[in-house]
PDB file of C-alpha atoms and ligand atoms in Angstrom:
ATOM      1  CA  MET H   1     -34.166  -0.369 -36.589  1.00 53.00           C
ATOM      2  CA  LEU H   2     -32.236   0.608 -33.497  1.00 59.00           C
ATOM      3  CA  PHE H   3     -30.051   3.670 -33.481  1.00 63.00           C
ATOM      4  CA  ASN H   4     -27.295   4.154 -30.956  1.00 64.00           C
ATOM      5  CA  ALA H   5     -28.135   0.779 -29.501  1.00 71.00           C
ATOM      6  CA  LYS H   6     -26.278   0.446 -26.243  1.00 80.00           C
ATOM      7  CA  ARG H   7     -25.749  -2.757 -24.381  1.00 86.00           C
ATOM      8  CA  GLN H   8     -25.707  -2.932 -20.630  1.00 92.00           C
ATOM      9  CA  ILE H   9     -23.168  -4.826 -18.680  1.00 95.00           C
ATOM     10  CA  SER H  10     -23.446  -5.531 -14.960  1.00 97.00           C
ATOM     11  CA  VAL H  11     -21.489  -6.868 -12.046  1.00 98.00           C
ATOM     12  CA  ARG H  12     -22.905  -7.785  -8.634  1.00 98.00           C
ATOM     13  CA  THR H  13     -22.134  -5.648  -5.613  1.00 98.00           C
ATOM     14  CA  ILE H  14     -21.549  -6.299  -1.922  1.00 98.00           C
ATOM     15  CA  GLY H  15     -24.677  -7.618  -0.238  1.00 98.00           C
ATOM     16  CA  ASP H  16     -25.706  -9.865  -3.142  1.00 98.00           C
ATOM     17  CA  PRO H  17     -25.969 -13.420  -1.759  1.00 98.00           C
ATOM     18  CA  VAL H  18     -24.142 -14.808  -4.822  1.00 98.00           C
ATOM     19  CA  LEU H  19     -20.985 -13.117  -3.479  1.00 98.00           C
ATOM     20  CA  SER H  20     -21.077 -14.925  -0.164  1.00 98.00           C
ATOM     21  CA  ARG H  21     -21.698 -18.509  -1.231  1.00 98.00           C
ATOM     22  CA  ILE H  22     -19.213 -21.251  -2.116  1.00 98.00           C
ATOM     23  CA  ALA H  23     -19.137 -21.497  -5.905  1.00 98.00           C
ATOM     24  CA  ASP H  24     -19.583 -24.839  -7.668  1.00 98.00           C
ATOM     25  CA  PRO H  25     -16.859 -26.584  -9.674  1.00 98.00           C
ATOM     26  CA  VAL H  26     -16.980 -26.330 -13.464  1.00 98.00           C
ATOM     27  CA  LEU H  27     -17.778 -29.880 -14.553  1.00 96.00           C
ATOM     28  CA  THR H  28     -17.346 -29.568 -18.288  1.00 95.00           C
ATOM     29  CA  VAL H  29     -15.752 -26.928 -20.452  1.00 95.00           C
ATOM     30  CA  ASP H  30     -18.230 -26.429 -23.248  1.00 96.00           C
ATOM     31  CA  ALA H  31     -19.485 -23.680 -25.551  1.00 96.00           C
ATOM     32  CA  GLU H  32     -21.375 -22.131 -22.640  1.00 96.00           C
ATOM     33  CA  THR H  33     -18.138 -21.915 -20.598  1.00 97.00           C
ATOM     34  CA  VAL H  34     -16.370 -20.241 -23.522  1.00 97.00           C
ATOM     35  CA  ARG H  35     -19.220 -17.745 -23.900  1.00 97.00           C
ATOM     36  CA  LEU H  36     -19.237 -16.981 -20.166  1.00 98.00           C
ATOM     37  CA  ALA H  37     -15.457 -16.453 -20.194  1.00 98.00           C
ATOM     38  CA  ALA H  38     -15.751 -13.993 -23.103  1.00 98.00           C
ATOM     39  CA  GLU H  39     -18.521 -12.079 -21.320  1.00 97.00           C
ATOM     40  CA  MET H  40     -16.524 -11.962 -18.101  1.00 98.00           C
ATOM     41  CA  ILE H  41     -13.453 -10.620 -19.908  1.00 98.00           C
ATOM     42  CA  ASP H  42     -15.677  -8.014 -21.526  1.00 97.00           C
ATOM     43  CA  ALA H  43     -17.114  -6.998 -18.127  1.00 97.00           C
ATOM     44  CA  MET H  44     -13.628  -6.863 -16.574  1.00 98.00           C
ATOM     45  CA  ASN H  45     -12.490  -4.525 -19.360  1.00 97.00           C
ATOM     46  CA  VAL H  46     -15.584  -2.314 -19.235  1.00 96.00           C
ATOM     47  CA  PHE H  47     -15.139  -1.793 -15.484  1.00 97.00           C
ATOM     48  CA  ASN H  48     -11.321  -1.481 -15.781  1.00 97.00           C
ATOM     49  CA  GLY H  49     -10.579  -4.400 -13.490  1.00 97.00           C
ATOM     50  CA  ILE H  50      -7.535  -6.664 -13.393  1.00 98.00           C
ATOM     51  CA  GLY H  51      -9.641  -9.652 -12.359  1.00 98.00           C
ATOM     52  CA  LEU H  52     -13.220 -10.848 -12.186  1.00 98.00           C
ATOM     53  CA  ALA H  53     -14.661 -13.987 -10.619  1.00 98.00           C
ATOM     54  CA  ALA H  54     -17.787 -15.655 -12.012  1.00 98.00           C
ATOM     55  CA  PRO H  55     -19.868 -14.959  -8.846  1.00 98.00           C
ATOM     56  CA  GLN H  56     -19.289 -11.240  -9.444  1.00 98.00           C
ATOM     57  CA  TYR H  57     -20.939 -11.799 -12.809  1.00 98.00           C
ATOM     58  CA  GLY H  58     -23.819 -13.524 -11.052  1.00 98.00           C
ATOM     59  CA  VAL H  59     -22.689 -17.062 -11.856  1.00 98.00           C
ATOM     60  CA  PRO H  60     -21.753 -19.263  -8.854  1.00 98.00           C
ATOM     61  CA  LYS H  61     -19.063 -21.263 -10.686  1.00 98.00           C
ATOM     62  CA  ARG H  62     -15.376 -21.732  -9.934  1.00 98.00           C
ATOM     63  CA  MET H  63     -14.099 -19.642 -12.783  1.00 98.00           C
ATOM     64  CA  VAL H  64     -11.991 -16.483 -12.821  1.00 98.00           C
ATOM     65  CA  VAL H  65     -10.602 -14.138 -15.456  1.00 98.00           C
ATOM     66  CA  ILE H  66      -7.483 -12.092 -14.780  1.00 98.00           C
ATOM     67  CA  ASP H  67      -5.624  -9.423 -16.708  1.00 98.00           C
ATOM     68  CA  VAL H  68      -2.596  -8.442 -14.677  1.00 98.00           C
ATOM     69  CA  PRO H  69      -0.450  -5.895 -16.549  1.00 97.00           C
ATOM     70  CA  ALA H  70       3.208  -6.560 -17.363  1.00 95.00           C
ATOM     71  CA  GLU H  71       4.076  -3.177 -15.798  1.00 95.00           C
ATOM     72  CA  SER H  72       3.082  -4.545 -12.394  1.00 96.00           C
ATOM     73  CA  VAL H  73       6.161  -6.747 -12.235  1.00 96.00           C
ATOM     74  CA  GLU H  74       8.744  -5.405  -9.795  1.00 92.00           C
ATOM     75  CA  GLY H  75      12.268  -6.784  -9.728  1.00 92.00           C
ATOM     76  CA  THR H  76      12.762 -10.422 -10.639  1.00 95.00           C
ATOM     77  CA  PRO H  77       9.449 -11.835 -11.885  1.00 96.00           C
ATOM     78  CA  SER H  78       8.034 -14.898 -10.172  1.00 97.00           C
ATOM     79  CA  GLU H  79       7.630 -18.059 -12.231  1.00 97.00           C
ATOM     80  CA  GLY H  80       3.925 -17.304 -12.604  1.00 97.00           C
ATOM     81  CA  GLU H  81       4.478 -13.719 -13.719  1.00 98.00           C
ATOM     82  CA  GLU H  82       6.946 -14.934 -16.325  1.00 97.00           C
ATOM     83  CA  LYS H  83       4.687 -17.684 -17.652  1.00 97.00           C
ATOM     84  CA  LEU H  84       1.214 -16.203 -17.276  1.00 97.00           C
ATOM     85  CA  ILE H  85       1.483 -12.478 -17.950  1.00 97.00           C
ATOM     86  CA  PRO H  86       2.173 -13.068 -21.678  1.00 96.00           C
ATOM     87  CA  ARG H  87      -1.105 -15.079 -21.765  1.00 96.00           C
ATOM     88  CA  MET H  88      -3.350 -12.332 -20.368  1.00 97.00           C
ATOM     89  CA  PRO H  89      -6.311 -12.050 -20.338  1.00 97.00           C
ATOM     90  CA  LEU H  90      -6.295 -15.501 -18.797  1.00 98.00           C
ATOM     91  CA  VAL H  91      -9.259 -17.705 -17.903  1.00 98.00           C
ATOM     92  CA  LEU H  92      -8.823 -19.955 -14.862  1.00 98.00           C
ATOM     93  CA  ILE H  93     -11.139 -22.941 -14.472  1.00 98.00           C
ATOM     94  CA  ASN H  94     -11.422 -24.615 -11.045  1.00 98.00           C
ATOM     95  CA  PRO H  95      -8.314 -22.799  -9.775  1.00 98.00           C
ATOM     96  CA  GLU H  96      -6.824 -23.765  -6.422  1.00 98.00           C
ATOM     97  CA  ILE H  97      -3.964 -22.608  -4.246  1.00 98.00           C
ATOM     98  CA  LEU H  98      -1.666 -25.470  -3.313  1.00 98.00           C
ATOM     99  CA  SER H  99       0.530 -23.535  -0.876  1.00 98.00           C
ATOM    100  CA  TYR H 100       1.128 -20.103   0.591  1.00 98.00           C
ATOM    101  CA  SER H 101       4.414 -18.411   1.471  1.00 98.00           C
ATOM    102  CA  THR H 102       4.898 -17.650   5.140  1.00 98.00           C
ATOM    103  CA  ARG H 103       6.071 -14.152   4.260  1.00 98.00           C
ATOM    104  CA  THR H 104       3.212 -11.705   3.936  1.00 98.00           C
ATOM    105  CA  ALA H 105       2.840  -8.246   2.430  1.00 97.00           C
ATOM    106  CA  SER H 106       0.266  -5.503   2.774  1.00 98.00           C
ATOM    107  CA  ARG H 107      -1.121  -3.535  -0.141  1.00 97.00           C
ATOM    108  CA  ASP H 108      -4.244  -1.558  -0.970  1.00 98.00           C
ATOM    109  CA  GLU H 109      -6.935  -3.553  -2.734  1.00 98.00           C
ATOM    110  CA  GLY H 110     -10.190  -2.646  -4.367  1.00 98.00           C
ATOM    111  CA  CYS H 111     -12.924  -4.739  -5.961  1.00 98.00           C
ATOM    112  CA  LEU H 112     -15.426  -4.163  -8.749  1.00 98.00           C
ATOM    113  CA  SER H 113     -18.093  -5.443  -6.349  1.00 98.00           C
ATOM    114  CA  VAL H 114     -17.119  -2.896  -3.693  1.00 98.00           C
ATOM    115  CA  PRO H 115     -17.033   0.363  -5.675  1.00 97.00           C
ATOM    116  CA  ASP H 116     -14.744   3.183  -4.511  1.00 97.00           C
ATOM    117  CA  VAL H 117     -13.449   1.421  -1.413  1.00 98.00           C
ATOM    118  CA  PHE H 118      -9.708   0.812  -1.211  1.00 98.00           C
ATOM    119  CA  ALA H 119      -8.018  -0.569   1.856  1.00 98.00           C
ATOM    120  CA  PRO H 120      -4.839  -2.438   2.795  1.00 98.00           C
ATOM    121  CA  VAL H 121      -5.004  -6.219   2.962  1.00 98.00           C
ATOM    122  CA  GLU H 122      -2.243  -8.410   4.334  1.00 98.00           C
ATOM    123  CA  ARG H 123      -1.717 -11.601   2.349  1.00 98.00           C
ATOM    124  CA  PRO H 124       0.991 -14.178   1.707  1.00 98.00           C
ATOM    125  CA  GLU H 125       3.503 -12.765  -0.795  1.00 98.00           C
ATOM    126  CA  LYS H 126       3.494 -15.849  -2.983  1.00 98.00           C
ATOM    127  CA  VAL H 127       1.160 -18.724  -3.698  1.00 98.00           C
ATOM    128  CA  VAL H 128       1.414 -21.865  -5.773  1.00 98.00           C
ATOM    129  CA  LEU H 129      -1.511 -21.882  -8.172  1.00 98.00           C
ATOM    130  CA  ARG H 130      -2.919 -24.903  -9.923  1.00 98.00           C
ATOM    131  CA  SER H 131      -5.651 -24.381 -12.465  1.00 98.00           C
ATOM    132  CA  ALA H 132      -7.126 -25.626 -15.664  1.00 98.00           C
ATOM    133  CA  THR H 133      -7.353 -23.106 -18.477  1.00 96.00           C
ATOM    134  CA  LEU H 134      -9.878 -22.627 -21.208  1.00 93.00           C
ATOM    135  CA  ASP H 135      -7.487 -24.284 -23.689  1.00 88.00           C
ATOM    136  CA  GLY H 136      -7.585 -27.460 -21.629  1.00 89.00           C
ATOM    137  CA  ASP H 137      -4.078 -27.396 -20.185  1.00 93.00           C
ATOM    138  CA  VAL H 138      -3.193 -27.304 -16.509  1.00 97.00           C
ATOM    139  CA  ILE H 139      -1.069 -24.538 -15.047  1.00 97.00           C
ATOM    140  CA  GLU H 140       0.975 -25.081 -11.906  1.00 98.00           C
ATOM    141  CA  CYS H 141       3.337 -22.328 -10.844  1.00 98.00           C
ATOM    142  CA  GLU H 142       4.394 -20.022  -8.059  1.00 98.00           C
ATOM    143  CA  CYS H 143       2.866 -16.568  -8.402  1.00 98.00           C
ATOM    144  CA  GLY H 144       4.124 -13.464  -6.627  1.00 98.00           C
ATOM    145  CA  GLY H 145       3.759  -9.716  -6.999  1.00 97.00           C
ATOM    146  CA  LEU H 146       0.447  -8.228  -8.051  1.00 98.00           C
ATOM    147  CA  LEU H 147      -0.374 -11.494  -9.856  1.00 98.00           C
ATOM    148  CA  GLY H 148      -0.118 -13.498  -6.623  1.00 98.00           C
ATOM    149  CA  ARG H 149      -2.312 -10.978  -4.829  1.00 98.00           C
ATOM    150  CA  CYS H 150      -4.857 -10.852  -7.658  1.00 98.00           C
ATOM    151  CA  ILE H 151      -5.121 -14.652  -7.697  1.00 98.00           C
ATOM    152  CA  GLN H 152      -5.729 -14.765  -3.940  1.00 98.00           C
ATOM    153  CA  HIS H 153      -8.338 -11.987  -4.164  1.00 98.00           C
ATOM    154  CA  GLU H 154     -10.193 -13.646  -7.059  1.00 98.00           C
ATOM    155  CA  LEU H 155     -10.081 -17.142  -5.550  1.00 98.00           C
ATOM    156  CA  ASP H 156     -11.529 -15.711  -2.329  1.00 98.00           C
ATOM    157  CA  HIS H 157     -14.604 -14.755  -4.384  1.00 98.00           C
ATOM    158  CA  LEU H 158     -15.104 -18.447  -5.202  1.00 98.00           C
ATOM    159  CA  ASP H 159     -15.326 -19.167  -1.484  1.00 98.00           C
ATOM    160  CA  GLY H 160     -17.749 -16.355  -0.766  1.00 98.00           C
ATOM    161  CA  LYS H 161     -15.138 -13.951   0.588  1.00 98.00           C
ATOM    162  CA  LEU H 162     -14.508 -10.323  -0.238  1.00 98.00           C
ATOM    163  CA  PHE H 163     -11.292  -8.412   0.519  1.00 98.00           C
ATOM    164  CA  THR H 164     -13.320  -6.462   3.056  1.00 98.00           C
ATOM    165  CA  ASP H 165     -13.625  -9.700   5.068  1.00 98.00           C
ATOM    166  CA  ARG H 166      -9.821  -9.690   5.457  1.00 98.00           C
ATOM    167  CA  LEU H 167      -9.212  -6.225   6.844  1.00 98.00           C
ATOM    168  CA  ALA H 168      -7.385  -5.534  10.080  1.00 98.00           C
ATOM    169  CA  PRO H 169      -9.953  -4.641  12.798  1.00 98.00           C
ATOM    170  CA  GLU H 170      -9.032  -0.938  12.858  1.00 97.00           C
ATOM    171  CA  VAL H 171      -9.300  -0.692   9.053  1.00 98.00           C
ATOM    172  CA  ALA H 172     -12.596  -2.593   9.097  1.00 98.00           C
ATOM    173  CA  ARG H 173     -13.974  -0.069  11.569  1.00 98.00           C
ATOM    174  CA  GLU H 174     -12.898   2.806   9.296  1.00 97.00           C
ATOM    175  CA  VAL H 175     -14.737   1.485   6.242  1.00 98.00           C
ATOM    176  CA  ALA H 176     -17.759  -0.054   8.010  1.00 98.00           C
ATOM    177  CA  GLY H 177     -19.960   2.983   7.338  1.00 98.00           C
ATOM    178  CA  GLU H 178     -19.084   3.038   3.648  1.00 98.00           C
ATOM    179  CA  LEU H 179     -19.768  -0.695   3.304  1.00 98.00           C
ATOM    180  CA  ASN H 180     -23.137  -0.407   5.010  1.00 98.00           C
ATOM    181  CA  MET H 181     -24.046   2.407   2.644  1.00 98.00           C
ATOM    182  CA  LEU H 182     -23.004   0.293  -0.367  1.00 98.00           C
ATOM    183  CA  ARG H 183     -25.150  -2.617   0.874  1.00 98.00           C
ATOM    184  CA  LYS H 184     -28.120  -0.355   1.513  1.00 98.00           C
ATOM    185  CA  ASN H 185     -27.935   1.452  -1.837  1.00 97.00           C
ATOM    186  CA  GLY H 186     -27.098  -1.803  -3.623  1.00 97.00           C
ATOM    187  CA  ALA H 187     -30.263  -3.457  -2.336  1.00 97.00           C
ATOM    188  CA  LYS H 188     -32.316  -0.753  -4.082  1.00 97.00           C
ATOM    189  CA  LYS H 189     -30.677  -1.686  -7.405  1.00 96.00           C
ATOM    190  CA  SER H 190     -30.831  -5.486  -6.920  1.00 97.00           C
ATOM    191  CA  PHE H 191     -27.066  -5.349  -6.202  1.00 98.00           C
ATOM    192  CA  LEU H 192     -26.332  -4.575  -9.853  1.00 97.00           C
ATOM    193  CA  ARG H 193     -23.604  -2.168 -10.892  1.00 97.00           C
ATOM    194  CA  THR H 194     -24.419  -1.437 -14.507  1.00 96.00           C
ATOM    195  CA  LYS H 195     -22.606   0.350 -17.299  1.00 95.00           C
ATOM    196  CA  LYS H 196     -23.954   1.170 -20.712  1.00 91.00           C
ATOM    197  CA  VAL H 197     -21.534   0.593 -23.535  1.00 88.00           C
ATOM    198  CA  LYS H 198     -21.831   1.169 -27.262  1.00 79.00           C
TER     199      LYS H 198
HETATM  200 NI1  LIG E   1     -13.018  -8.569  -6.169  1.00 96.60          NI
END
Protein backbone atom coordinates (compact mmCIF):
# COMPACT_ATOMS: atom_id res chain seq x y z
CA MET A 1 0.00 0.00 0.00
CA LEU A 2 1.21 3.48 -0.81
CA PHE A 3 1.24 6.17 1.82
CA ASN A 4 1.35 9.83 0.94
CA ALA A 5 1.29 8.88 -2.71
CA LYS A 6 2.07 11.98 -4.71
CA ARG A 7 1.49 12.37 -8.39
CA GLN A 8 3.79 14.36 -10.59
CA ILE A 9 2.60 16.79 -13.15
CA SER A 10 4.84 18.34 -15.79
CA VAL A 11 4.88 21.01 -18.44
CA ARG A 12 7.53 21.45 -21.13
CA THR A 13 9.95 24.35 -20.98
CA ILE A 14 11.65 26.58 -23.53
CA GLY A 15 14.08 24.63 -25.68
CA ASP A 16 11.86 21.55 -25.99
CA PRO A 17 11.31 20.95 -29.73
CA VAL A 18 7.59 20.29 -29.13
CA LEU A 19 7.24 24.02 -28.34
CA SER A 20 8.60 25.15 -31.68
CA ARG A 21 6.70 22.95 -34.11
CA ILE A 22 3.35 23.54 -35.81
CA ALA A 23 0.77 21.49 -33.93
CA ASP A 24 -1.59 19.13 -35.77
CA PRO A 25 -5.35 19.62 -36.02
CA VAL A 26 -7.59 17.57 -33.73
CA LEU A 27 -9.38 15.23 -36.13
CA THR A 28 -11.90 13.66 -33.80
CA VAL A 29 -13.09 14.59 -30.34
CA ASP A 30 -13.11 11.31 -28.48
CA ALA A 31 -12.57 9.97 -24.97
CA GLU A 32 -8.83 10.55 -25.35
CA THR A 33 -9.44 14.24 -26.17
CA VAL A 34 -11.66 14.59 -23.10
CA ARG A 35 -9.01 12.95 -20.91
CA LEU A 36 -6.26 15.19 -22.33
CA ALA A 37 -8.40 18.29 -21.73
CA ALA A 38 -8.97 17.28 -18.09
CA GLU A 39 -5.25 16.69 -17.58
CA MET A 40 -4.38 20.01 -19.17
CA ILE A 41 -6.85 21.87 -16.95
CA ASP A 42 -5.32 20.09 -13.97
CA ALA A 43 -1.80 21.12 -15.04
CA MET A 44 -2.92 24.72 -15.65
CA ASN A 45 -4.36 24.86 -12.12
CA VAL A 46 -1.35 23.21 -10.46
CA PHE A 47 1.00 25.74 -12.08
CA ASN A 48 -1.43 28.66 -11.51
CA GLY A 49 -1.74 29.54 -15.18
CA ILE A 50 -4.59 31.25 -17.00
CA GLY A 51 -3.96 29.21 -20.14
CA LEU A 52 -2.15 26.13 -21.37
CA ALA A 53 -1.66 24.84 -24.91
CA ALA A 54 -1.36 21.12 -25.65
CA PRO A 55 2.28 21.42 -26.89
CA GLN A 56 3.21 22.74 -23.43
CA TYR A 57 1.83 19.46 -22.11
CA GLY A 58 3.98 17.61 -24.63
CA VAL A 59 1.17 16.93 -27.10
CA PRO A 60 1.52 18.57 -30.55
CA LYS A 61 -2.23 19.05 -31.11
CA ARG A 62 -4.26 22.18 -31.77
CA MET A 63 -5.94 22.32 -28.42
CA VAL A 64 -5.86 24.95 -25.68
CA VAL A 65 -7.36 25.37 -22.22
CA ILE A 66 -7.95 28.82 -20.77
CA ASP A 67 -9.14 30.08 -17.41
CA VAL A 68 -9.29 33.85 -17.60
CA PRO A 69 -10.68 35.34 -14.36
CA ALA A 70 -13.78 37.54 -14.33
CA GLU A 71 -11.80 40.14 -12.34
CA SER A 72 -9.62 40.76 -15.39
CA VAL A 73 -12.42 42.54 -17.19
CA GLU A 74 -11.87 46.30 -17.32
CA GLY A 75 -14.64 48.65 -18.38
CA THR A 76 -17.17 47.39 -20.89
CA PRO A 77 -16.54 43.68 -21.51
CA SER A 78 -15.94 42.52 -25.06
CA GLU A 79 -18.42 40.09 -26.58
CA GLY A 80 -16.01 37.24 -25.89
CA GLU A 81 -15.46 38.21 -22.26
CA GLU A 82 -19.21 38.35 -21.75
CA LYS A 83 -19.89 35.00 -23.40
CA LEU A 84 -16.82 32.96 -22.50
CA ILE A 85 -15.74 34.00 -19.01
CA PRO A 86 -18.82 32.34 -17.43
CA ARG A 87 -17.74 29.10 -19.18
CA MET A 88 -14.21 28.97 -17.74
CA PRO A 89 -12.22 26.76 -17.63
CA LEU A 90 -12.79 26.50 -21.36
CA VAL A 91 -11.36 23.96 -23.80
CA LEU A 92 -10.70 25.22 -27.34
CA ILE A 93 -10.35 22.67 -30.13
CA ASN A 94 -8.73 23.76 -33.42
CA PRO A 95 -9.04 27.45 -32.49
CA GLU A 96 -8.26 30.10 -35.08
CA ILE A 97 -8.13 33.87 -35.20
CA LEU A 98 -10.25 35.26 -38.02
CA SER A 99 -9.19 38.90 -37.66
CA TYR A 100 -7.08 41.25 -35.58
CA SER A 101 -7.81 44.83 -34.53
CA THR A 102 -5.42 47.42 -35.89
CA ARG A 103 -5.14 48.97 -32.45
CA THR A 104 -2.47 47.35 -30.33
CA ALA A 105 -1.64 47.35 -26.63
CA SER A 106 1.41 46.40 -24.63
CA ARG A 107 1.30 44.38 -21.44
CA ASP A 108 3.60 42.12 -19.45
CA GLU A 109 3.25 38.44 -20.24
CA GLY A 110 4.65 35.31 -18.71
CA CYS A 111 4.39 31.65 -19.68
CA LEU A 112 4.43 28.38 -17.77
CA SER A 113 7.05 27.18 -20.25
CA VAL A 114 9.29 30.18 -19.55
CA PRO A 115 9.43 30.22 -15.74
CA ASP A 116 10.01 33.53 -13.94
CA VAL A 117 10.40 35.64 -17.06
CA PHE A 118 7.92 38.48 -17.54
CA ALA A 119 8.21 41.01 -20.32
CA PRO A 120 5.99 43.40 -22.27
CA VAL A 121 4.50 42.15 -25.53
CA GLU A 122 2.67 44.35 -28.01
CA ARG A 123 -0.36 42.68 -29.56
CA PRO A 124 -3.62 43.63 -31.25
CA GLU A 125 -6.15 44.70 -28.61
CA LYS A 126 -8.93 42.53 -29.98
CA VAL A 127 -9.23 39.41 -32.07
CA VAL A 128 -12.13 37.49 -33.54
CA LEU A 129 -11.84 33.91 -32.35
CA ARG A 130 -13.44 30.91 -33.96
CA SER A 131 -13.13 27.58 -32.23
CA ALA A 132 -14.82 24.31 -31.56
CA THR A 133 -15.35 23.42 -27.92
CA LEU A 134 -15.30 20.14 -26.12
CA ASP A 135 -19.13 20.15 -26.05
CA GLY A 136 -19.18 20.16 -29.83
CA ASP A 137 -20.41 23.70 -30.44
CA VAL A 138 -18.57 26.39 -32.35
CA ILE A 139 -17.71 29.72 -30.77
CA GLU A 140 -17.22 32.83 -32.87
CA CYS A 141 -16.78 36.12 -31.07
CA GLU A 142 -14.62 39.18 -30.64
CA CYS A 143 -12.33 38.90 -27.62
CA GLY A 144 -10.59 41.83 -25.96
CA GLY A 145 -8.91 42.53 -22.64
CA LEU A 146 -6.85 39.86 -20.95
CA LEU A 147 -8.96 37.21 -22.71
CA GLY A 148 -7.95 38.50 -26.15
CA ARG A 149 -4.30 38.56 -25.12
CA CYS A 150 -4.47 35.09 -23.55
CA ILE A 151 -6.04 33.65 -26.71
CA GLN A 152 -3.31 35.16 -28.89
CA HIS A 153 -0.58 33.89 -26.55
CA GLU A 154 -2.02 30.35 -26.41
CA LEU A 155 -2.69 30.14 -30.15
CA ASP A 156 0.91 31.19 -30.78
CA HIS A 157 1.94 27.99 -28.97
CA LEU A 158 0.07 25.99 -31.62
CA ASP A 159 2.27 27.58 -34.28
CA GLY A 160 5.50 26.97 -32.42
CA LYS A 161 5.82 30.50 -31.06
CA LEU A 162 6.53 31.71 -27.55
CA PHE A 163 5.87 35.23 -26.25
CA THR A 164 9.63 35.63 -26.09
CA ASP A 165 9.65 35.44 -29.91
CA ARG A 166 7.54 38.63 -29.98
CA LEU A 167 9.60 40.95 -27.82
CA ALA A 168 10.84 44.34 -28.96
CA PRO A 169 14.58 44.07 -29.80
CA GLU A 170 15.71 46.01 -26.71
CA VAL A 171 13.56 43.83 -24.42
CA ALA A 172 14.79 40.68 -26.16
CA ARG A 173 18.36 41.73 -25.46
CA GLU A 174 17.53 42.27 -21.77
CA VAL A 175 16.13 38.77 -21.27
CA ALA A 176 18.45 36.87 -23.64
CA GLY A 177 20.76 35.76 -20.81
CA GLU A 178 17.87 34.48 -18.71
CA LEU A 179 16.40 32.57 -21.66
CA ASN A 180 19.72 30.94 -22.48
CA MET A 181 20.04 29.86 -18.87
CA LEU A 182 16.52 28.38 -18.94
CA ARG A 183 17.34 26.45 -22.13
CA LYS A 184 20.62 25.19 -20.71
CA ASN A 185 19.17 24.11 -17.35
CA GLY A 186 16.04 22.77 -19.05
CA ALA A 187 18.09 20.46 -21.26
CA LYS A 188 19.47 18.78 -18.12
CA LYS A 189 15.91 17.98 -17.01
CA SER A 190 14.60 16.91 -20.45
CA PHE A 191 12.78 20.28 -20.59
CA LEU A 192 10.33 19.14 -17.91
CA ARG A 193 9.05 21.48 -15.23
CA THR A 194 7.57 19.13 -12.66
CA LYS A 195 5.46 19.62 -9.57
CA LYS A 196 4.48 16.99 -7.06
CA VAL A 197 0.91 17.18 -5.90
CA LYS A 198 -1.03 15.13 -3.38
NI1 LIG B 1 2.59 30.24 -22.77
